[in-house]
Structures are given as structure tokens and as C-alpha cells.
Amino acid sequence: MDGQNITKVVLLSCGSFNPITNMHLRMFELARDHLEDTGQYRVVKGIISPVGDAYKKKGLIEACHRLEMARLSTENSDWITVDSWESLQPEWVETCKVVRHHYDEMLAAEQNNDDVDTVKYAKKRRVEENSFEGSSYHKRRDSPQLMLLCGADVLESFGVPNLWKQEDIAEIVGRYGLVCISRSGNDPHKFIHQSDILWKYRKSIHVVQEWVTNEISATHVRRSLRRGRSIRYLLPDNVVDYIREHGLYSDESERKNADVVLAPLERNMGASSS
Amino acid sequence: MATRRVPLVLLACGSFNPITNQHMRLFELARDHMHSTGQYQVVGGIVSPVSDGYGKQGLVLAKHRIAMAKLALQSSNWVTVDEWESQQPDWTETVVTMRYKTTLYRFPCKSMQELEDNIRLCSILLRPLPSGPCPQLKLLCGADFLDTFKIPGLWRDDHVEEVAGRFGLVCVSRGGASRQNIFLVREWVRNETSATEIRRALRRDRSVKYLIPDAVIEYIHKHNLYTEDSERRNKGTVLRPLAKQAQPVKSLDD
């Protein structure tokens, strides 16, 4: 028996996936390599959770298509899966709640595999809602960890007014953990340094440097499609075929939600004004 | 009535060590661009991996580079792999490859397979199309390729003139000035995946999934390509074009 505790990790990626691209998939691979390289983690599962239509982002096409494209793209992966729970909710769900949901599911799955009574432990933990202390919190037991996987742009979006609730950010980095893939042009270390709350939980934020720059954005993909340009080799072939077969992404689809307020902004601004 | 489009074939020469999604993207970007000029109809694309005689450090055997390119292009309906250059006993100047492609029928064939290949390529390149002239051949390259023209001893001046002047280049690049017969395709997406980085990742047992096709990854693992040993291959060897260019030019050289 080796003396070192290896923590099991599940990576969760939330986003529009409008559409999913090789870059999104690459993030999972990079994150897994990085975490396992530390010798402290074993990444057992990856979850892609497309956002619901109620997010009301401009150009967001129906969740059913975005789910199916994500599923097609992970056909050849033996560890990355797609989850529809978030997209099936009638209202937009805060990322923090999505993380919580998947964390509870993960614990429940562990309970089925484990002889140890994790349910009692989970109930006990819920009582201590505000006292999580970053990574030391999880080392009490060999409990698996759920980490939010994201690009540096998401990390920097923590600073956009009314997009995130401060307590949600604290919970995501404090109770769970973040794996942040840096793109050229972003400096996640600087952003963490400039944010007191991120600095406090910096031990739970894993920054992964992508040396092979791979800046395929879904926005560029949609723009190419509108202009009749090729997107082959930016996404898996079967997703390219799906988009063509269903005629997705046009000028019309890009105008969707153009005059609608993004759900988190509406919700948070409404709350703060009361 | 719109002017008839000139049929065009794009030829990419390089190590393809290994072929990557970015290489295949070059073809897609170039085709879109040439179509959008209104003057061209891209009828084919050719990947021509360099021969082992090139002597570049880390170059794995041509048979593997060819096999990987074929796997990667399985799903393409317009880009094919050409083995002629890789089968030549010595490294072949780019301009020679380009001349070969445009006048294949003049060169002797070593086997039935080669004859069939030649006929197939002839039919793509040389069959007069009902609507106009034979296809043109242009060299497809990335930004770093244009820079190699400046490296002393790497290119003969008359070859540069022929490649850029007689044939023409389609260069996918972020910057630089446009020149006659050099079509600059402004990269609309920065995709710096490079074969060098991929080989490095493979040596370190890191994932390269989604950077190169799955079938190519499987092939690499199956044949255990790209190790520290393979990267040391040709270390200290002078690159063949530099060695060749340093020799006096014989009149029958070409």
C-alpha cells in the first residue's frame, strides 16, 4: 500500500458549447495531464454540461442540438461524458448550483461503490456550510473531488459586475476547486493575485499552461459557417457533419436573444435593486 | 456571364512529422480563400511528405509519415497523399517536385502502381477540362515557409523565382506584404499547433488528442514513434538542401 493518498477527481465543464470544438475537448486532456502529473490526483471522469436555453445568450441555439453535438464529439472518449441535467431545467441555473448537483451525484455514486458510510458524512458536511477551508477541507478523508474546468476567460469573468454572486465564487473555489486553462492574452496568475477571494483559495485553483496554442473559439466557428467557410479540423468530423445536415448556425440563429438580457445579469441586478 | 474559373491544385511540401489538424486546416483555409477571389476553382490538394534524405533532426521514416498522412486524410474528399517525393533516393528541391507534378508523364515509372498513380494524377492535373485550361499548381504553405527563402544557402535564387513566379504560392499567414502571384490568406484563427510541440508532448507522455486525428494517435502508439531517441535522429547532420546548395551546380542537376 503506497503511503500517498491519491484523490479521485471529476472534472466538470459548464458553458454554451455553441458548438463544442476541439478546444473544449483539449481542455479536458490538458487538465487531466496536469493534475495527474502532480502525483496527487487521478482524474476518473469528465463531464460536459451545456447551459440551458434560458441563459439567453445571443446566438445560442437549442439545447437539444448542443447536447447532441457534444455527445457526438465524445463518442471516441473513454472518460468524457455529456450531462443534460442543467439544460433540462426550466430556468437558468447558477454554475455553483450545477457544481453542487454534480458533486452530490458523485458522492452518491461513491456510496454505491464504497463500504464506508459517506451519506452520514455528507449530511454532517452540509451543516458546516460556511467553514470550508480550501484543499485541507477534503483531505480529511479520501473523498473524491469535483473541480470546475474552465478557460482563463471564465476566471476573468468573475470580475464582470452582476455576472457572478460573490458567495458563489467563494463556494466554487473554496469548497470544490478550479482548473483553469490559460490562453495567450490572459494572465490568470495576475487575476488571482488581484482578487482577494481568489487569492484566499489559491491552493484550490490549478492553472494549466497550454503550450500548444489552440484558440479555436465557437464564435469564430459560427462566423465561418455564416460565411460559408470550412470548419473542418476545428471540430470532430461527426459534429461538422451534424451541423451541415441540420443547417445550424445562420444569420438568423445568430440574431436570437439579440435584444434580451442575459439571465445571470437579469437575476443579479434584480436582486441587488430590492 | 462570369469569367471562367481557373482550375487549381494546391501542393503542400513539408516534413509532416507528424501531420496535424493545423496542416489540414491550411488546405481548408486556402481553398476557401482562392474560391472567394472568384478566379479559381480548387480541384485538388496534395500532401507531399519530404524524403528521409532531407536530414532534419527528429524526422521519422517516410513510410510512417506517409501512413499517418493517409490515415489523417481518409475522411477528406479532395486532399490526397503523394509518395513520389518521399520515395526519391535523395532530397528533392521543391521546384523539382512541382515540375514533376505538372509534367508527370515525362518521368519513367518504376512500377505498375506508380504508373497507375501517375495516370490518376495526370487525370487530375492534365486532363483538359471542357470549360478551360489545365489545372494550375500552386504551392501551399504556412508563414514560416516564406521566411525560409531568407535562409542563406537553403534555396537557389532561380528556384525561388520559379516557385514564386512561374507557379505561385498560397501562403496562410498573419502578416507580411502581398506580392504578385503570392496569395496571402489572412489567418482568421490563430492555430499554433505545431508538429514540434506535438512530438514534445508525445515524448512526455502527454495527450495530443484533438490536435491530430485519433487514427494517427493510434498509429503513433502502435509503432512507438516519437521518443527521445527518434528526436535525436539526424542530430548534427547538415540539412540536405544546405549541403546540396553548397556544391557547384551541375548542368544536369535538374
Short mmCIF file of C-alpha atoms in Angstrom, two decimals, chain A residues 233, chain B residues 10-28 45-52 54 56-73 79-86 91 94 97 101 138-142 144-145 170 193-199 202 211-213 216-217 219-220 225-226 231 233:
data_model
loop_
_atom_site.label_atom_id
_atom_site.label_comp_id
_atom_site.label_asym_id
_atom_site.label_seq_id
_atom_site.Cartn_x
_atom_site.Cartn_y
_atom_site.Cartn_z
CA TYR A 233 -10.49 20.03 -38.37
CA LEU B 10 -2.70 23.05 -54.04
CA LEU B 11 0.54 21.25 -53.21
CA ALA B 12 1.95 21.24 -49.69
CA CYS B 13 5.54 20.07 -49.22
CA GLY B 14 6.92 19.53 -45.75
CA SER B 15 8.08 17.09 -43.12
CA PHE B 16 4.60 16.16 -41.88
CA ASN B 17 6.34 14.81 -38.85
CA PRO B 18 3.57 14.12 -37.93
CA ILE B 19 0.69 15.55 -39.92
CA THR B 20 -1.59 17.66 -37.69
CA ASN B 21 -5.04 19.22 -37.75
CA GLN B 22 -3.32 22.50 -38.49
CA HIS B 23 -1.80 21.15 -41.71
CA MET B 24 -5.22 20.07 -42.84
CA ARG B 25 -6.65 23.44 -41.83
CA LEU B 26 -4.19 25.13 -44.22
CA PHE B 27 -5.84 23.35 -47.11
CA GLU B 28 -9.33 24.31 -45.99
CA GLY B 45 -4.96 19.11 -52.79
CA ILE B 46 -1.73 17.15 -52.43
CA VAL B 47 0.29 16.42 -49.32
CA SER B 48 3.85 15.56 -50.32
CA PRO B 49 5.98 14.47 -47.35
CA VAL B 50 9.72 15.09 -47.71
CA SER B 51 12.08 12.16 -48.15
CA ASP B 52 14.27 10.81 -45.33
CA TYR B 54 16.20 15.73 -46.02
CA LYS B 56 16.08 17.11 -40.49
CA GLN B 57 16.51 16.36 -36.81
CA GLY B 58 13.76 14.17 -35.41
CA LEU B 59 12.44 13.08 -38.82
CA VAL B 60 10.91 9.62 -38.58
CA LEU B 61 10.86 7.19 -41.51
CA ALA B 62 8.95 8.32 -44.56
CA LYS B 63 6.87 5.15 -44.60
CA HIS B 64 5.41 6.16 -41.21
CA ARG B 65 4.86 9.77 -42.19
CA ILE B 66 3.09 8.64 -45.33
CA ALA B 67 0.94 6.14 -43.43
CA MET B 68 -0.08 8.77 -40.88
CA ALA B 69 -0.92 11.29 -43.56
CA LYS B 70 -3.08 8.73 -45.32
CA LEU B 71 -4.93 7.94 -42.09
CA ALA B 72 -5.48 11.61 -41.40
CA LEU B 73 -6.82 12.28 -44.88
CA VAL B 79 -6.82 16.12 -50.45
CA THR B 80 -4.58 13.14 -51.13
CA VAL B 81 -1.09 11.98 -50.16
CA ASP B 82 1.63 11.69 -52.78
CA GLU B 83 4.57 9.39 -52.11
CA TRP B 84 6.75 10.29 -55.06
CA GLU B 85 8.94 12.80 -53.26
CA SER B 86 9.44 10.53 -50.25
CA TRP B 91 16.09 15.01 -51.10
CA THR B 94 10.53 21.84 -54.04
CA THR B 97 8.54 18.29 -57.14
CA LYS B 101 3.61 17.15 -60.70
CA LYS B 138 0.40 26.35 -56.58
CA LEU B 139 2.49 25.75 -53.51
CA LEU B 140 0.57 25.88 -50.25
CA CYS B 141 2.49 26.89 -47.16
CA GLY B 142 2.38 28.47 -43.75
CA ASP B 144 7.30 30.15 -41.60
CA PHE B 145 7.85 28.78 -45.09
CA VAL B 170 -0.72 30.37 -51.43
CA THR B 193 -0.46 23.66 -33.18
CA SER B 194 2.88 22.60 -34.47
CA ALA B 195 4.31 19.20 -35.12
CA THR B 196 7.30 20.11 -32.93
CA GLU B 197 5.08 20.72 -29.91
CA ILE B 198 3.17 17.56 -30.59
CA ARG B 199 6.35 15.48 -30.71
CA LEU B 202 4.34 12.63 -27.05
CA LEU B 211 -4.74 18.09 -32.09
CA ILE B 212 -4.22 15.28 -34.53
CA PRO B 213 -6.73 12.67 -35.74
CA VAL B 216 -2.88 8.97 -36.30
CA ILE B 217 -2.53 8.83 -32.49
CA TYR B 219 -0.67 4.60 -35.30
CA ILE B 220 1.96 6.52 -33.34
CA LEU B 225 7.14 6.69 -32.87
CA TYR B 226 8.35 9.97 -31.36
CA GLU B 231 14.12 13.17 -31.76
CA ARG B 233 17.90 11.23 -35.19
#
